[in-house]
mmCIF file of C-alpha atoms in Angstrom:
data_model
loop_
_atom_site.group_PDB
_atom_site.id
_atom_site.type_symbol
_atom_site.label_atom_id
_atom_site.label_comp_id
_atom_site.label_asym_id
_atom_site.label_seq_id
_atom_site.Cartn_x
_atom_site.Cartn_y
_atom_site.Cartn_z
ATOM 1 C CA MET A 931 9.226 -12.463 115.497
ATOM 2 C CA GLN A 932 5.991 -11.003 116.759
ATOM 3 C CA VAL A 933 6.145 -10.294 120.491
ATOM 4 C CA SER A 934 3.372 -9.288 122.824
ATOM 5 C CA THR A 935 2.858 -8.875 126.548
ATOM 6 C CA HIS A 936 -0.494 -10.571 126.012
ATOM 7 C CA GLU A 937 -0.122 -14.353 126.010
ATOM 8 C CA ASP A 938 -2.551 -16.003 123.621
ATOM 9 C CA HIS A 939 -2.678 -19.598 124.819
ATOM 10 C CA SER A 940 -5.131 -20.653 122.124
ATOM 11 C CA THR A 941 -2.381 -20.618 119.504
ATOM 12 C CA TYR A 942 -0.476 -23.520 121.064
ATOM 13 C CA MET A 943 -2.862 -25.218 123.511
ATOM 14 C CA ASP A 944 -4.329 -28.574 122.468
ATOM 15 C CA PRO A 945 -8.146 -28.223 122.356
ATOM 16 C CA ALA A 946 -8.451 -31.826 123.555
ATOM 17 C CA PHE A 947 -6.175 -31.086 126.517
ATOM 18 C CA PRO A 948 -6.565 -27.357 127.292
ATOM 19 C CA ILE A 949 -3.993 -27.276 130.078
ATOM 20 C CA LEU A 950 -0.449 -25.950 130.268
ATOM 21 C CA PHE A 951 1.716 -27.320 133.058
ATOM 22 C CA HIS A 952 5.437 -26.907 133.670
ATOM 23 C CA LEU A 953 8.115 -26.419 136.308
ATOM 24 C CA ASP A 954 9.762 -22.985 136.263
ATOM 25 C CA THR A 955 12.956 -21.666 137.835
ATOM 26 C CA CYS A 956 13.727 -17.991 138.299
ATOM 27 C CA PHE A 957 16.736 -16.166 139.697
ATOM 28 C CA PRO A 958 17.188 -12.835 141.484
ATOM 29 C CA TYR A 959 16.947 -9.767 139.254
ATOM 30 C CA LEU A 960 16.870 -11.741 136.012
ATOM 31 C CA PRO A 961 15.216 -9.277 133.572
ATOM 32 C CA VAL A 962 12.867 -11.772 131.936
ATOM 33 C CA THR A 963 11.248 -12.671 135.266
ATOM 34 C CA SER A 964 10.219 -9.068 135.846
ATOM 35 C CA SER A 965 8.511 -8.522 132.502
ATOM 36 C CA ALA A 966 4.808 -8.073 133.213
ATOM 37 C CA HIS A 967 2.351 -10.029 131.080
ATOM 38 C CA TRP A 968 -1.289 -11.095 131.169
ATOM 39 C CA HIS A 969 -3.741 -13.542 129.659
ATOM 40 C CA GLU A 970 -7.424 -14.464 129.819
ATOM 41 C CA ASN A 971 -6.939 -17.774 131.645
ATOM 42 C CA ILE A 972 -6.463 -18.437 135.326
ATOM 43 C CA GLU A 973 -2.921 -19.361 136.408
ATOM 44 C CA VAL A 974 -2.171 -21.295 139.593
ATOM 45 C CA LEU A 975 1.385 -21.515 140.909
ATOM 46 C CA TYR A 976 2.777 -23.899 143.520
ATOM 47 C CA PHE A 977 6.104 -22.939 145.119
ATOM 48 C CA ILE A 978 8.425 -25.845 145.952
ATOM 49 C CA GLU A 979 11.837 -24.229 146.518
ATOM 50 C CA GLY A 980 13.194 -20.863 147.660
ATOM 51 C CA GLU A 981 11.205 -17.683 148.085
ATOM 52 C CA GLY A 982 9.818 -15.305 145.500
ATOM 53 C CA ILE A 983 7.892 -12.102 145.140
ATOM 54 C CA VAL A 984 4.739 -12.230 143.059
ATOM 55 C CA TYR A 985 3.597 -8.983 141.479
ATOM 56 C CA SER A 986 -0.094 -9.157 140.692
ATOM 57 C CA GLY A 987 -1.807 -6.023 139.462
ATOM 58 C CA THR A 988 -0.798 -3.184 141.765
ATOM 59 C CA THR A 989 0.050 -5.431 144.722
ATOM 60 C CA GLU A 990 3.046 -7.549 145.615
ATOM 61 C CA PHE A 991 3.413 -10.319 148.143
ATOM 62 C CA PRO A 992 5.998 -12.927 149.176
ATOM 63 C CA ALA A 993 5.573 -16.577 148.231
ATOM 64 C CA HIS A 994 7.152 -19.396 150.226
ATOM 65 C CA VAL A 995 7.541 -23.143 149.840
ATOM 66 C CA GLY A 996 4.114 -24.775 149.985
ATOM 67 C CA ASP A 997 2.225 -21.656 148.946
ATOM 68 C CA ILE A 998 -0.316 -21.820 146.150
ATOM 69 C CA VAL A 999 -0.587 -18.501 144.309
ATOM 70 C CA VAL A 1000 -3.580 -17.697 142.130
ATOM 71 C CA ILE A 1001 -3.181 -15.256 139.248
ATOM 72 C CA ASN A 1002 -6.649 -14.015 138.363
ATOM 73 C CA PRO A 1003 -7.556 -13.815 134.652
ATOM 74 C CA THR A 1004 -6.470 -10.607 132.811
ATOM 75 C CA VAL A 1005 -4.249 -9.401 135.661
ATOM 76 C CA LEU A 1006 -0.746 -8.128 134.854
ATOM 77 C CA HIS A 1007 1.723 -10.273 136.749
ATOM 78 C CA SER A 1008 5.351 -11.312 137.092
ATOM 79 C CA ILE A 1009 7.603 -13.163 139.529
ATOM 80 C CA GLU A 1010 11.059 -12.516 140.947
ATOM 81 C CA SER A 1011 13.225 -14.693 143.170
ATOM 82 C CA VAL A 1012 14.556 -13.288 146.439
ATOM 83 C CA THR A 1013 16.686 -16.343 147.159
ATOM 84 C CA GLU A 1014 19.498 -17.878 145.107
ATOM 85 C CA GLN A 1015 16.802 -19.455 143.003
ATOM 86 C CA CYS A 1016 13.083 -20.027 143.206
ATOM 87 C CA ARG A 1017 11.195 -22.985 141.726
ATOM 88 C CA TYR A 1018 7.484 -23.361 141.236
ATOM 89 C CA TYR A 1019 4.991 -25.297 139.178
ATOM 90 C CA CYS A 1020 2.781 -23.332 136.827
ATOM 91 C CA LEU A 1021 -0.716 -24.544 135.937
ATOM 92 C CA ILE A 1022 -2.765 -22.685 133.313
ATOM 93 C CA VAL A 1023 -6.251 -23.943 132.562
ATOM 94 C CA ASP A 1024 -8.091 -22.706 129.494
ATOM 95 C CA ARG A 1025 -11.521 -21.253 130.168
ATOM 96 C CA SER A 1026 -13.110 -23.739 127.760
ATOM 97 C CA LEU A 1027 -12.502 -26.556 130.260
ATOM 98 C CA TYR A 1028 -13.860 -25.013 133.449
ATOM 99 C CA GLU A 1029 -16.751 -23.284 131.693
ATOM 100 C CA GLU A 1030 -17.779 -26.624 130.172
ATOM 101 C CA PHE A 1031 -18.243 -27.934 133.707
ATOM 102 C CA GLY A 1032 -20.092 -24.840 134.922
ATOM 103 C CA ILE A 1033 -17.304 -23.327 137.017
ATOM 104 C CA PRO A 1034 -17.480 -19.559 136.246
ATOM 105 C CA VAL A 1035 -13.822 -18.830 137.010
ATOM 106 C CA SER A 1036 -13.678 -15.843 134.653
ATOM 107 C CA ASN A 1037 -16.364 -14.065 136.690
ATOM 108 C CA MET A 1038 -14.709 -14.689 140.047
ATOM 109 C CA LEU A 1039 -11.968 -12.965 141.984
ATOM 110 C CA PHE A 1040 -9.729 -15.317 143.951
ATOM 111 C CA LYS A 1041 -7.486 -14.679 146.914
ATOM 112 C CA GLU A 1042 -3.909 -14.619 145.666
ATOM 113 C CA ILE A 1043 -2.288 -16.681 148.434
ATOM 114 C CA VAL A 1044 -3.775 -20.075 149.335
ATOM 115 C CA ARG A 1045 -2.430 -22.124 152.225
ATOM 116 C CA ASP A 1046 -4.769 -25.098 152.258
ATOM 117 C CA SER A 1047 -3.862 -28.783 152.532
ATOM 118 C CA THR A 1048 -6.812 -29.854 150.371
ATOM 119 C CA ALA A 1049 -5.766 -27.536 147.546
ATOM 120 C CA GLN A 1050 -2.187 -28.771 147.916
ATOM 121 C CA GLY A 1051 -3.444 -32.353 147.652
ATOM 122 C CA TYR A 1052 -5.146 -31.666 144.321
ATOM 123 C CA TYR A 1053 -2.017 -29.916 143.052
ATOM 124 C CA ASP A 1054 0.220 -32.777 144.219
ATOM 125 C CA LYS A 1055 -1.977 -35.192 142.263
ATOM 126 C CA ILE A 1056 -1.470 -33.110 139.111
ATOM 127 C CA ILE A 1057 2.291 -33.185 139.670
ATOM 128 C CA ARG A 1058 2.334 -36.985 140.175
ATOM 129 C CA GLU A 1059 0.139 -37.726 137.183
ATOM 130 C CA TRP A 1060 2.179 -35.431 134.973
ATOM 131 C CA ALA A 1061 5.478 -36.945 136.097
ATOM 132 C CA ASP A 1062 4.394 -40.590 135.843
ATOM 133 C CA ARG A 1063 2.590 -40.270 132.478
ATOM 134 C CA GLY A 1064 0.664 -43.443 133.232
ATOM 135 C CA PRO A 1065 -2.413 -44.704 131.337
ATOM 136 C CA LEU A 1066 -5.043 -41.984 130.919
ATOM 137 C CA TYR A 1067 -2.875 -39.420 132.697
ATOM 138 C CA LYS A 1068 -4.363 -36.544 130.715
ATOM 139 C CA PRO A 1069 -7.947 -37.167 131.895
ATOM 140 C CA ALA A 1070 -6.539 -37.581 135.414
ATOM 141 C CA VAL A 1071 -4.768 -34.214 135.181
ATOM 142 C CA LYS A 1072 -7.924 -32.530 133.862
ATOM 143 C CA LEU A 1073 -9.976 -34.010 136.676
ATOM 144 C CA ALA A 1074 -7.524 -32.896 139.364
ATOM 145 C CA ALA A 1075 -7.325 -29.413 137.823
ATOM 146 C CA LEU A 1076 -11.124 -29.118 137.846
ATOM 147 C CA GLN A 1077 -11.234 -30.339 141.458
ATOM 148 C CA LEU A 1078 -8.643 -27.727 142.378
ATOM 149 C CA LEU A 1079 -10.562 -24.914 140.668
ATOM 150 C CA LEU A 1080 -13.834 -26.056 142.217
ATOM 151 C CA HIS A 1081 -12.226 -26.055 145.665
ATOM 152 C CA LEU A 1082 -10.772 -22.582 145.114
ATOM 153 C CA SER A 1083 -14.150 -21.352 143.881
ATOM 154 C CA ARG A 1084 -15.877 -22.636 147.018
ATOM 155 C CA TYR A 1085 -13.420 -21.605 149.690
ATOM 156 C CA HIS A 1086 -10.961 -19.011 148.397
ATOM 157 C CA LEU A 1087 -12.886 -16.195 146.748
ATOM 158 C CA ASP A 1088 -11.879 -12.638 147.585
ATOM 159 C CA PHE A 1089 -14.933 -10.651 148.663
ATOM 160 C CA THR A 1090 -12.943 -7.688 149.955
ATOM 161 C CA ASN A 1091 -12.487 -6.191 146.495
ATOM 162 C CA ASP A 1092 -14.920 -5.622 143.676
ATOM 163 C CA GLY A 1093 -14.386 -6.415 140.000
ATOM 164 C CA GLU A 1094 -12.609 -3.116 139.505
ATOM 165 C CA THR A 1095 -9.529 -4.675 141.105
ATOM 166 C CA VAL A 1096 -9.091 -6.814 138.006
ATOM 167 C CA GLN A 1097 -10.203 -4.314 135.377
ATOM 168 C CA ASN A 1098 -9.423 -0.986 136.967
ATOM 169 C CA LYS A 1099 -8.433 2.120 135.128
ATOM 170 C CA ARG A 1100 -4.757 1.989 136.118
ATOM 171 C CA LEU A 1101 -4.153 -1.539 134.887
ATOM 172 C CA THR A 1102 -6.063 -0.917 131.689
ATOM 173 C CA MET A 1103 -3.885 2.116 131.033
ATOM 174 C CA VAL A 1104 -0.678 0.118 131.586
ATOM 175 C CA LYS A 1105 -1.902 -2.726 129.372
ATOM 176 C CA ASP A 1106 -2.714 -0.246 126.612
ATOM 177 C CA ALA A 1107 0.703 1.378 127.004
ATOM 178 C CA ILE A 1108 2.555 -1.939 126.880
ATOM 179 C CA GLY A 1109 0.584 -2.956 123.817
ATOM 180 C CA TYR A 1110 1.478 0.334 122.111
ATOM 181 C CA ILE A 1111 5.147 -0.009 123.072
ATOM 182 C CA ARG A 1112 5.363 -3.545 121.703
ATOM 183 C CA ALA A 1113 3.695 -2.469 118.472
ATOM 184 C CA HIS A 1114 6.004 0.530 117.944
ATOM 185 C CA PHE A 1115 9.307 -0.188 119.737
ATOM 186 C CA ARG A 1116 11.117 -0.635 116.408
ATOM 187 C CA GLU A 1117 10.287 2.984 115.529
ATOM 188 C CA GLU A 1118 11.345 6.256 117.111
ATOM 189 C CA LEU A 1119 9.249 6.241 120.244
ATOM 190 C CA THR A 1120 8.850 8.897 122.948
ATOM 191 C CA ILE A 1121 6.899 9.045 126.186
ATOM 192 C CA ASP A 1122 4.798 11.804 124.647
ATOM 193 C CA ASP A 1123 3.875 9.468 121.766
ATOM 194 C CA ILE A 1124 2.688 6.820 124.227
ATOM 195 C CA CYS A 1125 0.705 9.285 126.346
ATOM 196 C CA GLU A 1126 -0.995 10.724 123.294
ATOM 197 C CA ALA A 1127 -1.936 7.235 122.105
ATOM 198 C CA ILE A 1128 -3.444 6.110 125.427
ATOM 199 C CA GLY A 1129 -4.890 9.470 126.500
ATOM 200 C CA PHE A 1130 -3.165 10.109 129.845
ATOM 201 C CA SER A 1131 -0.895 12.824 131.164
ATOM 202 C CA LYS A 1132 2.838 12.220 131.147
ATOM 203 C CA TYR A 1133 3.222 12.574 134.920
ATOM 204 C CA TYR A 1134 0.364 10.195 135.748
ATOM 205 C CA PHE A 1135 1.417 7.654 133.150
ATOM 206 C CA CYS A 1136 5.079 7.497 134.239
ATOM 207 C CA ARG A 1137 4.163 7.200 137.917
ATOM 208 C CA VAL A 1138 1.561 4.455 137.477
ATOM 209 C CA PHE A 1139 3.611 2.539 134.901
ATOM 210 C CA LYS A 1140 6.520 2.350 137.367
ATOM 211 C CA GLU A 1141 4.204 1.251 140.199
ATOM 212 C CA VAL A 1142 2.674 -1.575 138.155
ATOM 213 C CA THR A 1143 5.683 -2.879 136.193
ATOM 214 C CA ARG A 1144 8.513 -1.707 138.510
ATOM 215 C CA ARG A 1145 10.201 -0.258 135.431
ATOM 216 C CA THR A 1146 10.230 3.226 134.005
ATOM 217 C CA PRO A 1147 8.736 3.432 130.492
ATOM 218 C CA VAL A 1148 12.203 4.046 129.025
ATOM 219 C CA ASP A 1149 13.587 1.063 130.922
ATOM 220 C CA TYR A 1150 10.773 -1.114 129.597
ATOM 221 C CA ILE A 1151 11.256 0.071 126.011
ATOM 222 C CA ASN A 1152 14.990 -0.643 126.161
ATOM 223 C CA PHE A 1153 14.413 -4.098 127.614
ATOM 224 C CA ILE A 1154 11.942 -4.982 124.851
ATOM 225 C CA ARG A 1155 14.310 -3.649 122.183
ATOM 226 C CA CYS A 1156 17.270 -5.607 123.546
ATOM 227 C CA SER A 1157 15.226 -8.811 123.801
ATOM 228 C CA TYR A 1158 14.169 -8.413 120.180
ATOM 229 C CA ALA A 1159 17.744 -7.679 119.114
ATOM 230 C CA LYS A 1160 18.924 -10.801 120.914
ATOM 231 C CA ASN A 1161 16.468 -12.920 118.922
ATOM 232 C CA LEU A 1162 17.700 -11.337 115.686
ATOM 233 C CA LEU A 1163 21.326 -12.023 116.580
ATOM 234 C CA LEU A 1164 20.626 -15.601 117.618
ATOM 235 C CA SER A 1165 18.876 -16.231 114.303
ATOM 236 C CA GLY A 1166 22.255 -15.772 112.592
ATOM 237 C CA ARG A 1167 20.667 -13.744 109.803
ATOM 238 C CA TYR A 1168 21.668 -10.266 110.988
ATOM 239 C CA ASN A 1169 24.846 -8.682 112.271
ATOM 240 C CA VAL A 1170 25.087 -6.327 115.255
ATOM 241 C CA SER A 1171 24.449 -3.056 113.425
ATOM 242 C CA GLU A 1172 21.499 -4.498 111.503
ATOM 243 C CA SER A 1173 19.998 -5.948 114.672
ATOM 244 C CA ALA A 1174 20.403 -2.630 116.475
ATOM 245 C CA GLU A 1175 18.666 -0.662 113.735
ATOM 246 C CA MET A 1176 15.856 -3.200 113.329
ATOM 247 C CA SER A 1177 15.232 -3.075 117.087
ATOM 248 C CA GLY A 1178 14.852 0.697 117.235
ATOM 249 C CA PHE A 1179 18.371 1.772 118.218
ATOM 250 C CA LYS A 1180 19.841 4.588 116.151
ATOM 251 C CA ASN A 1181 23.185 4.783 117.952
ATOM 252 C CA LEU A 1182 25.406 1.690 117.889
ATOM 253 C CA SER A 1183 27.445 2.686 120.926
ATOM 254 C CA TYR A 1184 24.307 3.256 122.991
ATOM 255 C CA PHE A 1185 22.918 -0.055 121.754
ATOM 256 C CA SER A 1186 26.010 -1.955 122.902
ATOM 257 C CA LYS A 1187 25.958 -0.318 126.319
ATOM 258 C CA THR A 1188 22.225 -0.889 126.765
ATOM 259 C CA TYR A 1189 22.353 -4.465 125.491
ATOM 260 C CA LYS A 1190 25.100 -5.355 127.976
ATOM 261 C CA LYS A 1191 23.022 -3.848 130.795
ATOM 262 C CA TYR A 1192 19.972 -6.008 130.063
ATOM 263 C CA MET A 1193 21.393 -9.147 128.463
ATOM 264 C CA GLY A 1194 24.611 -9.364 130.508
ATOM 265 C CA THR A 1195 26.978 -9.510 127.538
ATOM 266 C CA LEU A 1196 27.965 -7.468 124.514
ATOM 267 C CA PRO A 1197 25.852 -7.984 121.378
ATOM 268 C CA SER A 1198 28.943 -9.080 119.480
ATOM 269 C CA GLN A 1199 29.062 -12.144 121.733
ATOM 270 C CA LYS A 1200 25.465 -13.148 120.990
ATOM 271 C CA GLY A 1201 25.251 -14.335 117.409
ATOM 272 C CA GLY A 1202 25.851 -12.312 114.256
ATOM 273 C CA ASP A 1203 29.330 -12.150 112.835
ATOM 274 C CA GLY A 1204 30.937 -11.034 116.105
ATOM 275 C CA LYS A 1205 32.194 -7.774 114.586
ATOM 276 C CA MET A 1206 30.496 -4.613 115.662
ATOM 277 C CA GLY A 1207 28.985 -2.938 112.619
ATOM 278 C CA ASP A 1208 30.622 -5.133 109.975
ATOM 279 C CA PRO A 1209 28.463 -6.348 107.110
ATOM 280 C CA LYS A 1210 27.429 -10.000 106.976
#
């Protein structure tokens, strides 16, 4: 059950069709929607229902129906709904495709919000081709995706910021911290341990981490631990006490209270044998 805030698309993306495309729905304050993650590939969202907030790097901005939102490669990002629900299409194109056609997306910085009928037209074509699954729909999707990226590269580059916006010191620090947390959350883990590992002061780290992820480090650690515990419980192989210990919780009462806070229910109601602390 390896988990990582870094999404490695190469492990499940078809080399012959290096595109991921799906329709997502998020709800207000749902913990999973506010978990920051990043990847090397560009991600282009198209909002079709409700309103959301997109957190990209150290900035946040509202997204409305009809908006195209570009997530630049390697940028920490997440999405939350501010309406009853928010729906959007998610398009991720592997760098192997656009680099093959000479579009240097990885070396560009795009504007995050795009309100452009031509870009919407390319995105609508992707949606139609994907939904219809007609003859040769995959080449059609690849072509429309390349046309979209070419259009964005011509008309929607962000020249107001330099490359440091993507790879600045603050985001690198947070990425390193998240990577360390995910590698060590099953152990006893303190803020001092994290700061020593990444080489920043406690005050600076806590302040910047909260600004970027909108969570305190302790909040983030507990969320990761509870998510891992949930997977253990749902596997049916471990009871509540075993799942708590394997997820880094040393106190069963604290685990139950924390789990309910993040997962919305007691751990005894999510798999296992349903008896707190009983053996399997």
